[in-house]
Amino acid sequence: MNVRQPYKLYRILPLIVAFVFVGAGCAKPGTVGVDVGQIAQDFTLTSFDGETVSLSDFEGQSVFLDFWAAWCPFCIGEIPEIEAIHQSYGSDVVVIGIHRTATEPAERGEKFVNELGVTYLLLKDDLDEVYGAYSGGRPFMPLAILIDGDGVIVERFIGPKTSEQMHAAFETLMTK
């Protein structure tokens, strides 16, 4: 009688590992999104107030882009600190919160920022196109980009950031 042995995972594990490495090596170049030293990509989105806003509207000014969603606890946790930075740097840096409305209703995000008393500019990324361009289509959350007055990306924050990290980046930008 021919008895089959159970298929052992260790027999196929090398194949799985090989496919993972081959797949990773086949990733398209440039899929990491924007990086420090590159020119920031222009975009046009609608604000929470219904105005059409482009990044190029702030040409010559330093800009802080913060991509967020209400489902991201780190994003929500950082909003009060970003508001404090907005208040302390005033007109030296334009702070723009970009709500990923492709991932949740805009009303949910509006509720959070209203409760938190946010006064900086808030835009809606309804199709996740801007987020996709800046993240390279990867699920980086939170994601923040600091752009100097020449439109060059000077800092890219992936994941939670501390108050100290944000202030240090802003101070470096101010002394540039």
Coordinates of N, CA and C in Angstrom, one line a residue:
M1 N 0.8 -1.2 0.0 CA 0.0 0.0 0.0 C 0.9 1.2 0.0
N2 N 0.5 2.2 -0.8 CA 1.3 3.4 -0.9 C 0.7 4.5 0.0
V3 N 1.4 4.8 1.1 CA 1.0 5.8 2.0 C 1.7 7.1 1.7
R4 N 1.0 8.2 1.5 CA 1.6 9.5 1.3 C 1.9 10.2 2.6
Q5 N 3.1 10.7 2.6 CA 3.4 11.5 3.8 C 2.8 12.9 3.7
P6 N 2.5 13.5 4.8 CA 1.9 14.8 4.7 C 2.9 15.8 4.1
Y7 N 2.4 16.7 3.4 CA 3.3 17.7 2.7 C 3.9 18.6 3.8
K8 N 5.2 18.7 3.9 CA 5.8 19.4 4.9 C 6.1 20.9 4.5
L9 N 5.9 21.8 5.3 CA 6.1 23.2 5.0 C 7.5 23.5 4.7
Y10 N 8.4 22.8 5.3 CA 9.9 23.0 5.1 C 10.3 22.7 3.7
R11 N 9.5 21.9 3.0 CA 9.8 21.5 1.6 C 9.5 22.7 0.6
I12 N 8.5 23.5 1.0 CA 8.1 24.6 0.1 C 8.6 25.9 0.6
L13 N 9.1 26.0 1.8 CA 9.5 27.3 2.3 C 10.6 27.9 1.5
P14 N 11.6 27.2 1.0 CA 12.6 27.8 0.1 C 12.0 28.5 -1.2
L15 N 11.0 27.8 -1.7 CA 10.3 28.4 -2.9 C 9.6 29.7 -2.5
I16 N 8.9 29.7 -1.4 CA 8.2 30.9 -0.9 C 9.2 32.1 -0.7
V17 N 10.3 31.8 -0.1 CA 11.3 32.8 0.2 C 11.8 33.3 -1.2
A18 N 12.1 32.4 -2.1 CA 12.6 32.8 -3.4 C 11.7 33.7 -4.1
F19 N 10.4 33.4 -4.1 CA 9.4 34.2 -4.8 C 9.3 35.6 -4.2
V20 N 9.4 35.7 -2.9 CA 9.3 37.0 -2.2 C 10.5 37.8 -2.6
F21 N 11.7 37.3 -2.6 CA 12.9 38.1 -3.0 C 12.8 38.5 -4.5
V22 N 12.4 37.6 -5.4 CA 12.3 37.9 -6.8 C 11.2 39.0 -7.0
G23 N 10.1 38.9 -6.3 CA 9.1 39.9 -6.4 C 9.5 41.2 -5.9
A24 N 10.3 41.3 -4.8 CA 10.8 42.5 -4.3 C 11.8 43.1 -5.3
G25 N 12.6 42.3 -5.9 CA 13.5 42.8 -6.9 C 12.9 43.3 -8.2
C26 N 11.7 42.9 -8.4 CA 11.0 43.4 -9.6 C 10.1 44.6 -9.4
A27 N 10.2 45.2 -8.2 CA 9.4 46.4 -8.0 C 9.9 47.5 -8.9
K28 N 8.9 48.3 -9.4 CA 9.3 49.4 -10.2 C 10.2 50.4 -9.5
P29 N 11.2 50.9 -10.2 CA 12.0 52.0 -9.6 C 11.2 53.2 -9.4
G30 N 11.5 54.0 -8.4 CA 10.7 55.2 -8.1 C 9.4 55.0 -7.4
T31 N 9.2 53.9 -6.8 CA 7.9 53.6 -6.1 C 8.0 54.0 -4.7
V32 N 9.0 54.7 -4.2 CA 9.1 55.1 -2.8 C 8.5 56.5 -2.6
G33 N 8.0 57.1 -3.6 CA 7.4 58.4 -3.5 C 8.5 59.4 -3.6
V34 N 8.2 60.6 -3.1 CA 9.2 61.7 -3.2 C 10.3 61.5 -2.1
D35 N 11.4 62.1 -2.3 CA 12.5 62.0 -1.3 C 13.1 63.3 -1.1
V36 N 13.9 63.4 0.0 CA 14.6 64.7 0.3 C 15.5 65.0 -0.9
G37 N 15.5 66.3 -1.2 CA 16.3 66.8 -2.3 C 15.6 67.0 -3.6
Q38 N 14.4 66.3 -3.7 CA 13.6 66.4 -5.0 C 12.7 67.6 -4.9
I39 N 12.3 68.1 -6.1 CA 11.3 69.2 -6.2 C 9.9 68.6 -5.8
A40 N 9.2 69.2 -5.0 CA 7.8 68.8 -4.6 C 6.9 68.8 -5.8
Q41 N 6.1 67.8 -5.9 CA 5.1 67.7 -7.0 C 4.0 68.6 -6.8
D42 N 3.6 69.4 -7.8 CA 2.4 70.3 -7.6 C 1.2 69.4 -7.6
F43 N 0.1 69.9 -7.0 CA -1.2 69.3 -6.9 C -2.2 70.3 -6.7
T44 N -3.5 69.9 -7.0 CA -4.6 70.8 -6.7 C -5.7 70.0 -6.0
L45 N -6.1 70.4 -4.9 CA -7.2 69.8 -4.1 C -8.2 70.8 -3.6
T46 N -9.3 70.3 -3.1 CA -10.3 71.1 -2.5 C -10.2 71.2 -1.0
S47 N -10.3 72.4 -0.5 CA -10.2 72.6 1.0 C -11.5 72.1 1.6
F48 N -11.5 72.0 2.9 CA -12.7 71.7 3.7 C -13.7 72.8 3.5
D49 N -13.3 74.0 3.2 CA -14.2 75.2 2.9 C -14.7 75.3 1.5
G50 N -14.3 74.3 0.6 CA -14.7 74.3 -0.7 C -13.9 75.1 -1.7
E51 N -12.8 75.6 -1.3 CA -11.9 76.4 -2.2 C -10.9 75.4 -2.9
T52 N -10.6 75.8 -4.1 CA -9.6 75.0 -4.8 C -8.2 75.6 -4.5
V53 N -7.3 74.7 -4.1 CA -6.0 75.1 -3.6 C -4.9 74.2 -4.3
S54 N -3.8 74.9 -4.8 CA -2.7 74.2 -5.4 C -1.5 74.4 -4.5
L55 N -0.6 73.5 -4.5 CA 0.7 73.7 -3.8 C 1.4 74.9 -4.4
S56 N 1.3 75.1 -5.7 CA 2.0 76.2 -6.4 C 1.5 77.6 -5.9
D57 N 0.3 77.6 -5.3 CA -0.2 78.9 -4.7 C 0.7 79.4 -3.7
F58 N 1.6 78.5 -3.1 CA 2.5 78.9 -2.0 C 3.9 79.0 -2.5
E59 N 4.1 79.3 -3.8 CA 5.5 79.4 -4.3 C 6.3 80.4 -3.6
G60 N 7.5 80.1 -3.2 CA 8.3 81.0 -2.5 C 8.2 80.9 -1.0
Q61 N 7.2 80.1 -0.5 CA 7.0 79.9 0.9 C 7.4 78.5 1.3
S62 N 7.8 78.3 2.6 CA 8.0 77.0 3.1 C 6.6 76.4 3.4
V63 N 6.5 75.1 3.2 CA 5.2 74.4 3.3 C 5.5 73.0 4.1
F64 N 4.6 72.8 5.0 CA 4.6 71.5 5.8 C 3.3 70.8 5.4
L65 N 3.4 69.6 4.7 CA 2.3 68.8 4.3 C 2.2 67.6 5.3
D66 N 1.0 67.5 5.9 CA 0.7 66.4 6.8 C -0.4 65.6 6.3
F67 N -0.2 64.3 5.8 CA -1.2 63.4 5.4 C -1.8 62.7 6.6
W68 N -3.1 62.7 6.7 CA -3.7 62.1 7.9 C -5.1 61.5 7.6
A69 N -5.5 60.7 8.5 CA -6.9 60.1 8.4 C -7.3 59.9 9.9
A70 N -8.6 60.0 10.1 CA -9.2 59.8 11.5 C -9.0 58.4 12.0
W71 N -8.9 57.4 11.1 CA -8.7 56.1 11.5 C -7.2 55.8 12.0
C72 N -6.3 56.7 11.8 CA -4.9 56.6 12.2 C -4.7 57.2 13.5
P73 N -4.6 56.5 14.6 CA -4.4 57.1 15.9 C -3.2 57.9 16.1
F74 N -2.1 57.6 15.4 CA -0.9 58.4 15.5 C -1.1 59.8 14.8
C75 N -1.9 59.8 13.7 CA -2.2 61.0 13.0 C -3.0 61.9 13.9
I76 N -4.0 61.4 14.5 CA -4.9 62.2 15.3 C -4.1 62.7 16.5
G77 N -3.2 61.9 17.1 CA -2.4 62.2 18.2 C -1.4 63.4 17.9
E78 N -1.0 63.5 16.6 CA 0.0 64.5 16.2 C -0.7 65.9 15.9
I79 N -2.0 65.9 15.6 CA -2.7 67.1 15.2 C -2.5 68.2 16.2
P80 N -2.7 68.0 17.5 CA -2.5 69.2 18.4 C -1.1 69.8 18.3
E81 N -0.1 68.9 18.2 CA 1.3 69.4 18.1 C 1.5 70.2 16.8
I82 N 0.9 69.7 15.7 CA 1.0 70.4 14.4 C 0.3 71.7 14.5
E83 N -0.8 71.8 15.2 CA -1.5 73.0 15.4 C -0.7 74.0 16.2
A84 N 0.0 73.5 17.2 CA 0.9 74.4 18.0 C 2.1 74.9 17.1
I85 N 2.6 74.0 16.3 CA 3.7 74.5 15.4 C 3.1 75.6 14.4
H86 N 1.9 75.3 13.9 CA 1.3 76.3 13.0 C 1.2 77.7 13.7
Q87 N 0.8 77.6 15.0 CA 0.6 78.9 15.8 C 2.0 79.5 16.0
S88 N 3.0 78.7 16.3 CA 4.3 79.3 16.7 C 5.1 79.8 15.5
Y89 N 4.9 79.2 14.3 CA 5.7 79.6 13.2 C 5.0 80.6 12.3
G90 N 3.7 80.7 12.6 CA 2.9 81.7 11.9 C 3.0 81.7 10.4
S91 N 3.4 82.8 9.8 CA 3.4 82.9 8.3 C 4.8 82.4 7.8
D92 N 5.7 82.0 8.6 CA 7.0 81.5 8.1 C 6.9 80.2 7.4
V93 N 5.9 79.4 7.8 CA 5.7 78.1 7.2 C 4.2 77.9 7.1
V94 N 3.8 77.5 5.8 CA 2.4 77.2 5.6 C 2.1 75.7 6.0
V95 N 1.2 75.5 6.9 CA 0.9 74.2 7.3 C -0.4 73.7 6.6
I96 N -0.3 72.6 5.9 CA -1.4 72.0 5.2 C -1.7 70.6 5.6
G97 N -2.8 70.3 6.2 CA -3.3 69.0 6.5 C -4.0 68.4 5.3
I98 N -3.6 67.2 4.9 CA -4.3 66.6 3.7 C -5.0 65.4 4.2
H99 N -6.3 65.4 4.3 CA -7.1 64.3 4.8 C -7.3 63.3 3.6
R100 N -7.0 62.1 4.0 CA -7.2 61.0 3.0 C -8.6 60.6 2.9
T101 N -9.4 61.4 2.3 CA -10.9 61.2 2.2 C -11.2 60.0 1.3
A102 N -10.2 59.5 0.6 CA -10.5 58.2 -0.2 C -10.6 57.0 0.7
T103 N -10.2 57.2 2.0 CA -10.2 56.1 2.9 C -11.3 56.2 3.9
E104 N -12.0 57.3 4.0 CA -13.0 57.5 5.0 C -13.8 58.7 4.6
P105 N -15.1 58.9 5.0 CA -15.9 60.1 4.7 C -15.2 61.4 5.2
A106 N -15.3 62.4 4.4 CA -14.7 63.7 4.8 C -15.3 64.2 6.1
E107 N -16.6 63.9 6.3 CA -17.3 64.3 7.5 C -16.6 63.8 8.8
R108 N -16.1 62.6 8.7 CA -15.5 62.0 9.9 C -14.2 62.8 10.2
G109 N -13.4 63.1 9.2 CA -12.2 63.9 9.5 C -12.6 65.3 10.0
E110 N -13.6 65.9 9.4 CA -14.0 67.3 9.8 C -14.4 67.3 11.2
K111 N -15.1 66.2 11.7 CA -15.5 66.2 13.1 C -14.3 66.2 14.0
F112 N -13.3 65.4 13.7 CA -12.1 65.4 14.5 C -11.4 66.7 14.5
V113 N -11.1 67.3 13.4 CA -10.4 68.6 13.4 C -11.2 69.7 14.0
N114 N -12.5 69.7 13.9 CA -13.3 70.7 14.6 C -13.2 70.5 16.1
E115 N -13.3 69.3 16.6 CA -13.1 69.1 18.0 C -11.8 69.5 18.5
L116 N -10.7 69.3 17.7 CA -9.4 69.7 18.1 C -9.0 71.1 17.9
G117 N -9.9 71.9 17.3 CA -9.7 73.3 17.0 C -8.6 73.7 16.0
V118 N -8.5 72.9 15.0 CA -7.5 73.1 14.0 C -7.8 74.4 13.2
T119 N -6.7 75.2 13.0 CA -6.9 76.4 12.3 C -6.1 76.5 11.0
Y120 N -5.2 75.5 10.8 CA -4.4 75.5 9.5 C -5.2 75.0 8.4
L121 N -4.7 75.2 7.2 CA -5.4 74.8 5.9 C -5.6 73.3 5.9
L122 N -6.8 72.8 5.6 CA -7.2 71.4 5.5 C -7.7 71.1 4.1
L123 N -7.1 70.2 3.4 CA -7.5 69.8 2.0 C -8.0 68.3 2.0
K124 N -8.8 68.0 1.0 CA -9.3 66.7 0.9 C -8.7 66.0 -0.3
D125 N -8.1 64.8 -0.1 CA -7.5 64.0 -1.2 C -8.5 62.9 -1.5
D126 N -9.5 63.2 -2.2 CA -10.6 62.3 -2.5 C -10.3 61.0 -3.2
L127 N -9.3 61.1 -4.0 CA -8.9 59.9 -4.8 C -7.5 59.3 -4.4
D128 N -7.0 59.9 -3.3 CA -5.7 59.4 -2.8 C -4.5 59.6 -3.8
E129 N -4.7 60.5 -4.8 CA -3.7 60.7 -5.8 C -2.5 61.4 -5.3
V130 N -2.7 62.4 -4.5 CA -1.6 63.2 -3.9 C -0.9 62.3 -2.9
Y131 N -1.6 61.7 -2.1 CA -1.0 60.8 -1.1 C -0.2 59.7 -1.9
G132 N -0.8 59.1 -2.9 CA -0.1 58.1 -3.7 C 1.2 58.6 -4.3
A133 N 1.2 59.9 -4.8 CA 2.4 60.4 -5.4 C 3.5 60.7 -4.4
Y134 N 3.1 61.1 -3.2 CA 4.1 61.4 -2.2 C 4.5 60.2 -1.4
S135 N 3.7 59.2 -1.4 CA 4.1 58.0 -0.6 C 4.7 56.9 -1.5
G136 N 4.5 57.1 -2.8 CA 4.9 56.0 -3.8 C 3.9 54.9 -3.8
G137 N 2.7 55.1 -3.3 CA 1.7 54.1 -3.3 C 1.8 53.1 -2.1
R138 N 2.8 53.4 -1.2 CA 3.0 52.5 -0.1 C 2.2 53.1 1.1
P139 N 1.8 52.2 2.1 CA 1.0 52.6 3.2 C 1.7 53.2 4.3
F140 N 2.3 54.4 4.1 CA 3.0 55.1 5.2 C 2.1 56.0 5.9
M141 N 1.8 55.8 7.1 CA 0.9 56.7 7.9 C 1.5 56.8 9.3
P142 N 1.6 57.9 9.8 CA 1.4 59.2 9.2 C 2.6 59.5 8.2
L143 N 2.4 60.4 7.3 CA 3.4 60.8 6.4 C 3.3 62.4 6.3
A144 N 4.5 63.0 6.5 CA 4.6 64.4 6.4 C 5.8 64.8 5.6
I145 N 5.7 65.9 4.9 CA 6.7 66.4 4.0 C 7.0 67.9 4.3
L146 N 8.2 68.3 4.5 CA 8.6 69.7 4.7 C 9.3 70.2 3.4
I147 N 8.8 71.3 2.9 CA 9.3 71.8 1.6 C 9.8 73.2 1.9
D148 N 10.9 73.5 1.3 CA 11.5 74.9 1.5 C 10.9 75.9 0.5
G149 N 11.2 77.1 0.6 CA 10.7 78.2 -0.3 C 11.0 78.0 -1.8
D150 N 12.0 77.2 -2.1 CA 12.4 76.9 -3.5 C 11.7 75.7 -4.0
G151 N 10.8 75.1 -3.2 CA 10.0 73.9 -3.6 C 10.7 72.6 -3.5
V152 N 11.9 72.6 -2.8 CA 12.7 71.4 -2.6 C 12.2 70.7 -1.3
I153 N 12.1 69.4 -1.3 CA 11.8 68.6 -0.1 C 13.0 68.6 0.8
V154 N 12.9 69.1 2.0 CA 14.0 69.1 2.9 C 13.9 68.1 4.1
E155 N 12.7 67.5 4.3 CA 12.4 66.5 5.3 C 11.2 65.7 4.9
R156 N 11.4 64.4 5.2 CA 10.3 63.5 5.0 C 10.1 62.6 6.2
F157 N 9.0 62.8 6.8 CA 8.7 62.0 8.1 C 7.8 60.8 7.7
I158 N 8.2 59.6 8.0 CA 7.4 58.4 7.8 C 7.1 57.8 9.1
G159 N 5.8 57.7 9.5 CA 5.5 57.2 10.8 C 5.4 58.3 11.8
P160 N 5.1 57.9 13.0 CA 4.9 58.9 14.1 C 6.2 59.8 14.3
K161 N 5.9 61.0 14.5 CA 7.1 62.0 14.7 C 6.9 62.7 16.1
T162 N 8.0 63.0 16.7 CA 7.9 63.6 18.0 C 7.9 65.1 17.8
S163 N 7.5 65.8 18.8 CA 7.5 67.3 18.8 C 8.9 67.8 18.5
E164 N 9.9 67.2 19.2 CA 11.3 67.6 19.0 C 11.7 67.4 17.6
Q165 N 11.4 66.3 16.9 CA 11.7 66.1 15.5 C 11.2 67.2 14.6
M166 N 9.9 67.5 14.8 CA 9.3 68.5 14.0 C 9.9 69.9 14.2
H167 N 10.1 70.3 15.5 CA 10.7 71.6 15.8 C 12.1 71.7 15.2
A168 N 12.9 70.6 15.3 CA 14.2 70.6 14.8 C 14.2 70.8 13.3
A169 N 13.3 70.1 12.6 CA 13.2 70.3 11.2 C 12.8 71.7 10.8
F170 N 11.9 72.3 11.5 CA 11.4 73.6 11.2 C 12.6 74.6 11.5
E171 N 13.3 74.4 12.6 CA 14.4 75.3 12.9 C 15.5 75.3 11.9
T172 N 15.8 74.1 11.4 CA 16.8 73.9 10.3 C 16.3 74.7 9.1
L173 N 15.0 74.5 8.8 CA 14.5 75.2 7.6 C 14.6 76.7 7.8
M174 N 14.3 77.2 9.0 CA 14.3 78.7 9.2 C 15.7 79.3 9.1
T175 N 16.8 78.5 9.4 CA 18.1 79.0 9.3 C 18.8 78.8 7.9
K176 N 18.0 78.1 7.0 CA 18.5 77.9 5.7 C 18.6 79.1 4.9

